[in-house]
Amino acid sequence: MGILNVTPDSFSDGGRFIDTASATAAATAMVNDGADLIDVGGESSRPGAQPVSELEEIRRVIPVVETLVAQGIVVSVDTTKAEVARQCLLAGAQVVNDISALSDPQMASTCADAGCTVCLMHMKGNPQTMQTDPAYVCVSEEVGSFLLARIEVAEDAGVQRENIWIDPGIGFGKTIEHNLTLIRELGQLTGLGYPVLIGVSRKSMIGRVLADAVGALDVLDRLEGALALQVAAQLLGAKVIRTHDVKSSRRAVDMIAALQPS
């Protein structure tokens, strides 16, 4: 899953793809580099990010979704708003990536009616509050319990089991140790029987863990750390890798796949 943020303020690529032409070129390049689908987001979810209106998010994403679908690219929409999801699905998107795990009361029925895939992510709080001293007794158990509860909401609304993915939400309301524990214990989530999406690309935890004498690594200098976490997650059963760096991630995915018994 290639990441395409059509926002002015995302932590890594904010402002780079805010017009349809540049966004389309970036998506096409990611597909050529091996992306199976492109995740289009019109609202930043970085720590401290401010929400945008439904109308503004629709204005940002719909032209891009329509253009990518017309080119035969499989599109996911990264949104927490049911109306944004509905309009993107009407425009041809096939996946809804909801970091709030159906916080919008209409989101579950929207996905059920469309028969689309929906990814449910764990986040403690919201982007404005999530990194304010997050605490857990047992992070893997609590994340798993939360996701099971949200899966029940989705299925009760009519979303088919085979159309549900789950995401532990690395970096969303977690400390570095919480994030590392979730990846270390990812088998607890993959064991639930739903495809697990993992998103560690360019995350700040990598910059801090691998900090040098100057300080935390710059956002564009975190590739090796992300690939290490991605490989670990894949070996533990993750099925979807969400990344800014498609070519390198695709090669890592394919190399690990080659190690698996045929």
mmCIF file of C-alpha atoms in Angstrom:
data_model
loop_
_atom_site.group_PDB
_atom_site.id
_atom_site.type_symbol
_atom_site.label_atom_id
_atom_site.label_comp_id
_atom_site.label_asym_id
_atom_site.label_seq_id
_atom_site.Cartn_x
_atom_site.Cartn_y
_atom_site.Cartn_z
ATOM 1 C CA MET A 1 0.000 0.000 0.000
ATOM 2 C CA GLY A 2 1.624 3.201 -1.201
ATOM 3 C CA ILE A 3 0.945 6.335 0.839
ATOM 4 C CA LEU A 4 -0.332 9.396 -1.004
ATOM 5 C CA ASN A 5 -1.152 12.353 1.214
ATOM 6 C CA VAL A 6 -2.889 15.175 -0.644
ATOM 7 C CA THR A 7 -2.523 17.453 2.364
ATOM 8 C CA PRO A 8 -0.456 20.544 3.167
ATOM 9 C CA ASP A 9 0.591 19.318 6.618
ATOM 10 C CA SER A 10 1.342 15.574 6.737
ATOM 11 C CA PHE A 11 4.521 14.800 8.664
ATOM 12 C CA SER A 12 6.558 13.400 5.775
ATOM 13 C CA ASP A 13 5.152 14.524 2.435
ATOM 14 C CA GLY A 14 2.784 17.354 3.349
ATOM 15 C CA GLY A 15 2.404 19.861 0.530
ATOM 16 C CA ARG A 16 4.153 17.772 -2.131
ATOM 17 C CA PHE A 17 1.055 16.335 -3.793
ATOM 18 C CA ILE A 18 -1.715 18.878 -3.242
ATOM 19 C CA ASP A 19 -2.599 19.169 -6.938
ATOM 20 C CA THR A 20 -4.049 16.323 -8.974
ATOM 21 C CA ALA A 21 -1.227 16.225 -11.509
ATOM 22 C CA SER A 22 1.576 15.790 -8.966
ATOM 23 C CA ALA A 23 -0.509 13.322 -6.938
ATOM 24 C CA THR A 24 -1.227 11.245 -10.031
ATOM 25 C CA ALA A 25 2.434 11.217 -11.031
ATOM 26 C CA ALA A 26 3.442 10.088 -7.548
ATOM 27 C CA ALA A 27 0.815 7.332 -7.506
ATOM 28 C CA THR A 28 1.839 6.100 -10.946
ATOM 29 C CA ALA A 29 5.471 5.962 -9.850
ATOM 30 C CA MET A 30 4.540 3.941 -6.763
ATOM 31 C CA VAL A 31 2.531 1.471 -8.840
ATOM 32 C CA ASN A 32 5.480 1.113 -11.218
ATOM 33 C CA ASP A 33 7.670 0.468 -8.171
ATOM 34 C CA GLY A 34 5.398 -2.360 -7.041
ATOM 35 C CA ALA A 35 2.493 -0.914 -5.044
ATOM 36 C CA ASP A 36 -0.658 -3.028 -5.204
ATOM 37 C CA LEU A 37 -2.875 -0.155 -4.105
ATOM 38 C CA ILE A 38 -2.589 3.541 -3.278
ATOM 39 C CA ASP A 39 -3.911 4.987 -0.009
ATOM 40 C CA VAL A 40 -5.162 8.536 -0.645
ATOM 41 C CA GLY A 41 -5.498 10.778 2.405
ATOM 42 C CA GLY A 42 -6.914 14.286 2.593
ATOM 43 C CA GLU A 43 -6.510 14.940 6.327
ATOM 44 C CA SER A 44 -3.261 14.729 8.265
ATOM 45 C CA SER A 45 -3.184 12.406 11.271
ATOM 46 C CA ARG A 46 0.274 13.359 12.547
ATOM 47 C CA PRO A 47 0.445 14.127 16.284
ATOM 48 C CA GLY A 48 -1.130 17.520 16.921
ATOM 49 C CA ALA A 49 -2.717 17.799 13.482
ATOM 50 C CA GLN A 50 -5.916 19.825 13.306
ATOM 51 C CA PRO A 51 -9.029 18.325 11.687
ATOM 52 C CA VAL A 52 -10.363 19.592 8.376
ATOM 53 C CA SER A 53 -13.981 19.910 7.295
ATOM 54 C CA GLU A 54 -15.780 17.204 5.380
ATOM 55 C CA LEU A 55 -16.145 19.493 2.362
ATOM 56 C CA GLU A 56 -12.446 20.364 2.325
ATOM 57 C CA GLU A 57 -11.408 16.733 2.590
ATOM 58 C CA ILE A 58 -13.736 15.806 -0.284
ATOM 59 C CA ARG A 59 -12.349 18.689 -2.352
ATOM 60 C CA ARG A 60 -8.825 17.383 -1.839
ATOM 61 C CA VAL A 61 -9.342 13.691 -2.508
ATOM 62 C CA ILE A 62 -12.117 13.177 -5.055
ATOM 63 C CA PRO A 63 -10.265 14.513 -8.148
ATOM 64 C CA VAL A 64 -7.278 12.322 -7.277
ATOM 65 C CA VAL A 65 -9.382 9.224 -6.627
ATOM 66 C CA GLU A 66 -11.282 9.676 -9.886
ATOM 67 C CA THR A 67 -8.073 10.124 -11.875
ATOM 68 C CA LEU A 68 -6.328 7.102 -10.353
ATOM 69 C CA VAL A 69 -9.360 4.852 -10.791
ATOM 70 C CA ALA A 70 -9.608 5.923 -14.438
ATOM 71 C CA GLN A 71 -6.030 4.705 -14.867
ATOM 72 C CA GLY A 72 -6.877 1.298 -13.404
ATOM 73 C CA ILE A 73 -5.118 1.884 -10.087
ATOM 74 C CA VAL A 74 -6.620 0.225 -7.003
ATOM 75 C CA VAL A 75 -7.427 3.018 -4.541
ATOM 76 C CA SER A 76 -7.849 3.071 -0.777
ATOM 77 C CA VAL A 77 -9.158 6.186 0.954
ATOM 78 C CA ASP A 78 -7.668 7.150 4.311
ATOM 79 C CA THR A 79 -10.563 8.850 6.099
ATOM 80 C CA THR A 80 -12.602 8.798 9.306
ATOM 81 C CA LYS A 81 -15.647 10.478 7.729
ATOM 82 C CA ALA A 82 -18.454 8.343 6.297
ATOM 83 C CA GLU A 83 -19.496 10.886 3.683
ATOM 84 C CA VAL A 84 -15.930 11.218 2.410
ATOM 85 C CA ALA A 85 -15.713 7.441 2.231
ATOM 86 C CA ARG A 86 -19.085 7.199 0.452
ATOM 87 C CA GLN A 87 -18.111 9.684 -2.226
ATOM 88 C CA CYS A 88 -14.730 8.044 -2.769
ATOM 89 C CA LEU A 89 -16.380 4.621 -3.050
ATOM 90 C CA LEU A 90 -18.801 6.027 -5.612
ATOM 91 C CA ALA A 91 -15.752 7.353 -7.479
ATOM 92 C CA GLY A 92 -14.282 3.846 -7.577
ATOM 93 C CA ALA A 93 -12.207 3.416 -4.403
ATOM 94 C CA GLN A 94 -12.176 -0.176 -3.141
ATOM 95 C CA VAL A 95 -10.828 0.146 0.401
ATOM 96 C CA VAL A 96 -11.614 2.443 3.339
ATOM 97 C CA ASN A 97 -8.693 2.882 5.737
ATOM 98 C CA ASP A 98 -10.311 4.254 8.906
ATOM 99 C CA ILE A 99 -7.792 5.161 11.614
ATOM 100 C CA SER A 100 -10.666 5.818 14.021
ATOM 101 C CA ALA A 101 -12.157 2.328 13.559
ATOM 102 C CA LEU A 102 -15.709 3.416 12.717
ATOM 103 C CA SER A 103 -16.007 6.392 15.068
ATOM 104 C CA ASP A 104 -18.417 7.944 12.574
ATOM 105 C CA PRO A 105 -21.739 6.169 13.283
ATOM 106 C CA GLN A 106 -22.441 5.932 9.546
ATOM 107 C CA MET A 107 -19.101 4.465 8.522
ATOM 108 C CA ALA A 108 -19.879 0.789 9.143
ATOM 109 C CA SER A 109 -23.115 0.854 7.149
ATOM 110 C CA THR A 110 -21.411 2.882 4.393
ATOM 111 C CA CYS A 111 -18.771 0.183 3.989
ATOM 112 C CA ALA A 112 -21.312 -2.612 4.278
ATOM 113 C CA ASP A 113 -23.535 -1.087 1.601
ATOM 114 C CA ALA A 114 -20.577 -0.676 -0.742
ATOM 115 C CA GLY A 115 -19.233 -4.166 -0.089
ATOM 116 C CA CYS A 116 -15.758 -2.684 0.215
ATOM 117 C CA THR A 117 -12.778 -3.664 2.329
ATOM 118 C CA VAL A 118 -12.380 -1.662 5.540
ATOM 119 C CA CYS A 119 -9.266 -1.400 7.699
ATOM 120 C CA LEU A 120 -9.871 -0.784 11.410
ATOM 121 C CA MET A 121 -7.011 0.826 13.319
ATOM 122 C CA HIS A 122 -6.378 1.274 17.024
ATOM 123 C CA MET A 123 -5.705 4.807 18.213
ATOM 124 C CA LYS A 124 -5.692 5.993 21.816
ATOM 125 C CA GLY A 125 -7.417 9.386 21.803
ATOM 126 C CA ASN A 126 -7.190 11.475 18.631
ATOM 127 C CA PRO A 127 -4.332 13.123 16.708
ATOM 128 C CA GLN A 128 -4.524 16.170 18.972
ATOM 129 C CA THR A 129 -4.222 14.157 22.216
ATOM 130 C CA MET A 130 -2.871 10.718 21.386
ATOM 131 C CA GLN A 131 0.761 11.304 22.358
ATOM 132 C CA THR A 132 -0.062 12.943 25.701
ATOM 133 C CA ASP A 133 1.328 10.349 28.107
ATOM 134 C CA PRO A 134 -0.312 7.208 26.635
ATOM 135 C CA ALA A 135 -0.554 4.358 29.152
ATOM 136 C CA TYR A 136 -1.566 0.691 28.997
ATOM 137 C CA VAL A 137 -1.505 -2.242 31.390
ATOM 138 C CA CYS A 138 -0.827 -4.695 28.561
ATOM 139 C CA VAL A 139 -0.688 -2.951 25.217
ATOM 140 C CA SER A 140 -1.062 -5.996 22.942
ATOM 141 C CA GLU A 141 -4.053 -7.348 24.853
ATOM 142 C CA GLU A 142 -5.748 -3.950 25.025
ATOM 143 C CA VAL A 143 -5.231 -3.243 21.323
ATOM 144 C CA GLY A 144 -6.500 -6.720 20.435
ATOM 145 C CA SER A 145 -9.594 -6.352 22.612
ATOM 146 C CA PHE A 146 -10.370 -2.953 21.101
ATOM 147 C CA LEU A 147 -10.050 -4.265 17.555
ATOM 148 C CA LEU A 148 -12.259 -7.278 18.281
ATOM 149 C CA ALA A 149 -14.952 -4.932 19.603
ATOM 150 C CA ARG A 150 -14.762 -2.777 16.483
ATOM 151 C CA ILE A 151 -14.833 -5.864 14.255
ATOM 152 C CA GLU A 152 -18.092 -6.819 15.977
ATOM 153 C CA VAL A 153 -19.517 -3.370 15.182
ATOM 154 C CA ALA A 154 -18.511 -3.760 11.535
ATOM 155 C CA GLU A 155 -19.912 -7.255 11.196
ATOM 156 C CA ASP A 156 -23.153 -6.325 12.975
ATOM 157 C CA ALA A 157 -23.604 -3.567 10.377
ATOM 158 C CA GLY A 158 -23.196 -6.070 7.567
ATOM 159 C CA VAL A 159 -19.512 -5.828 6.676
ATOM 160 C CA GLN A 160 -18.391 -9.278 5.578
ATOM 161 C CA ARG A 161 -15.623 -10.920 7.598
ATOM 162 C CA GLU A 162 -13.442 -11.323 4.510
ATOM 163 C CA ASN A 163 -13.627 -7.550 3.955
ATOM 164 C CA ILE A 164 -12.066 -6.576 7.298
ATOM 165 C CA TRP A 165 -8.417 -5.758 7.929
ATOM 166 C CA ILE A 166 -6.947 -4.652 11.250
ATOM 167 C CA ASP A 167 -4.079 -2.314 12.150
ATOM 168 C CA PRO A 168 -2.431 -1.967 15.604
ATOM 169 C CA GLY A 169 -1.828 1.730 14.962
ATOM 170 C CA ILE A 170 1.918 2.033 15.408
ATOM 171 C CA GLY A 171 2.634 5.579 16.626
ATOM 172 C CA PHE A 172 -0.987 6.417 17.379
ATOM 173 C CA GLY A 173 -1.182 6.899 21.130
ATOM 174 C CA LYS A 174 1.832 4.742 21.981
ATOM 175 C CA THR A 175 5.304 5.215 23.413
ATOM 176 C CA ILE A 176 8.351 3.760 21.683
ATOM 177 C CA GLU A 177 8.177 0.708 23.943
ATOM 178 C CA HIS A 178 4.478 0.241 23.249
ATOM 179 C CA ASN A 179 5.210 0.284 19.515
ATOM 180 C CA LEU A 180 8.082 -2.178 19.797
ATOM 181 C CA THR A 181 6.004 -4.478 21.993
ATOM 182 C CA LEU A 182 3.133 -4.484 19.502
ATOM 183 C CA ILE A 183 5.459 -5.555 16.712
ATOM 184 C CA ARG A 184 7.275 -8.061 18.926
ATOM 185 C CA GLU A 185 3.931 -9.589 19.921
ATOM 186 C CA LEU A 186 2.202 -9.150 16.555
ATOM 187 C CA GLY A 187 1.295 -12.820 16.560
ATOM 188 C CA GLN A 188 -1.446 -11.979 19.045
ATOM 189 C CA LEU A 189 -3.137 -9.883 16.359
ATOM 190 C CA THR A 190 -2.400 -12.044 13.328
ATOM 191 C CA GLY A 191 -3.828 -14.928 15.342
ATOM 192 C CA LEU A 192 -7.244 -13.258 15.357
ATOM 193 C CA GLY A 193 -7.715 -14.378 11.774
ATOM 194 C CA TYR A 194 -7.988 -11.023 10.012
ATOM 195 C CA PRO A 195 -5.340 -9.599 7.660
ATOM 196 C CA VAL A 196 -3.069 -7.247 9.614
ATOM 197 C CA LEU A 197 -1.867 -3.983 8.102
ATOM 198 C CA ILE A 198 1.359 -2.551 9.467
ATOM 199 C CA GLY A 199 2.377 1.069 8.997
ATOM 200 C CA VAL A 200 5.808 2.051 10.312
ATOM 201 C CA SER A 201 7.072 4.098 7.377
ATOM 202 C CA ARG A 202 9.209 7.071 8.455
ATOM 203 C CA LYS A 203 7.655 7.046 11.959
ATOM 204 C CA SER A 204 9.267 9.211 14.644
ATOM 205 C CA MET A 205 9.968 6.169 16.826
ATOM 206 C CA ILE A 206 12.544 5.046 14.235
ATOM 207 C CA GLY A 207 14.225 8.438 14.338
ATOM 208 C CA ARG A 208 14.472 8.266 18.121
ATOM 209 C CA VAL A 209 15.561 4.638 18.425
ATOM 210 C CA LEU A 210 18.298 5.153 15.834
ATOM 211 C CA ALA A 211 19.290 8.636 17.010
ATOM 212 C CA ASP A 212 22.911 9.586 16.466
ATOM 213 C CA ALA A 213 25.131 12.152 18.157
ATOM 214 C CA VAL A 214 23.235 14.957 16.441
ATOM 215 C CA GLY A 215 19.859 13.702 17.636
ATOM 216 C CA ALA A 216 16.849 11.892 16.183
ATOM 217 C CA LEU A 217 17.175 10.888 12.539
ATOM 218 C CA ASP A 218 15.499 13.126 9.987
ATOM 219 C CA VAL A 219 12.196 11.886 8.568
ATOM 220 C CA LEU A 220 13.854 11.053 5.232
ATOM 221 C CA ASP A 221 16.681 9.096 6.899
ATOM 222 C CA ARG A 222 14.578 6.335 8.485
ATOM 223 C CA LEU A 223 14.311 3.802 5.659
ATOM 224 C CA GLU A 224 16.558 1.089 7.116
ATOM 225 C CA GLY A 225 14.726 1.164 10.431
ATOM 226 C CA ALA A 226 11.348 0.989 8.721
ATOM 227 C CA LEU A 227 12.436 -1.962 6.589
ATOM 228 C CA ALA A 228 13.678 -3.821 9.665
ATOM 229 C CA LEU A 229 10.320 -3.359 11.408
ATOM 230 C CA GLN A 230 8.431 -4.210 8.230
ATOM 231 C CA VAL A 231 10.348 -7.461 7.768
ATOM 232 C CA ALA A 232 9.798 -8.432 11.400
ATOM 233 C CA ALA A 233 6.070 -7.760 11.024
ATOM 234 C CA GLN A 234 5.877 -9.736 7.794
ATOM 235 C CA LEU A 235 7.615 -12.728 9.383
ATOM 236 C CA LEU A 236 5.055 -12.545 12.199
ATOM 237 C CA GLY A 237 2.173 -12.645 9.735
ATOM 238 C CA ALA A 238 1.401 -9.078 8.611
ATOM 239 C CA LYS A 239 -0.299 -9.122 5.202
ATOM 240 C CA VAL A 240 -0.378 -5.443 4.180
ATOM 241 C CA ILE A 241 2.574 -3.045 4.319
ATOM 242 C CA ARG A 242 1.737 0.664 4.212
ATOM 243 C CA THR A 243 4.733 2.701 3.088
ATOM 244 C CA HIS A 244 6.058 5.896 1.542
ATOM 245 C CA ASP A 245 9.060 3.998 0.130
ATOM 246 C CA VAL A 246 7.457 1.496 -2.209
ATOM 247 C CA LYS A 247 10.410 0.233 -4.228
ATOM 248 C CA SER A 248 12.543 -0.688 -1.207
ATOM 249 C CA SER A 249 9.575 -2.088 0.690
ATOM 250 C CA ARG A 250 8.437 -4.175 -2.287
ATOM 251 C CA ARG A 251 11.890 -5.693 -2.602
ATOM 252 C CA ALA A 252 11.946 -6.546 1.087
ATOM 253 C CA VAL A 253 8.469 -8.103 0.870
ATOM 254 C CA ASP A 254 9.440 -10.196 -2.139
ATOM 255 C CA MET A 255 12.712 -11.330 -0.566
ATOM 256 C CA ILE A 256 10.975 -12.499 2.603
ATOM 257 C CA ALA A 257 8.305 -14.214 0.506
ATOM 258 C CA ALA A 258 11.047 -16.083 -1.341
ATOM 259 C CA LEU A 259 12.218 -17.554 1.964
ATOM 260 C CA GLN A 260 8.831 -19.079 2.693
ATOM 261 C CA PRO A 261 8.293 -22.760 1.846
ATOM 262 C CA SER A 262 6.603 -23.189 -1.530
#
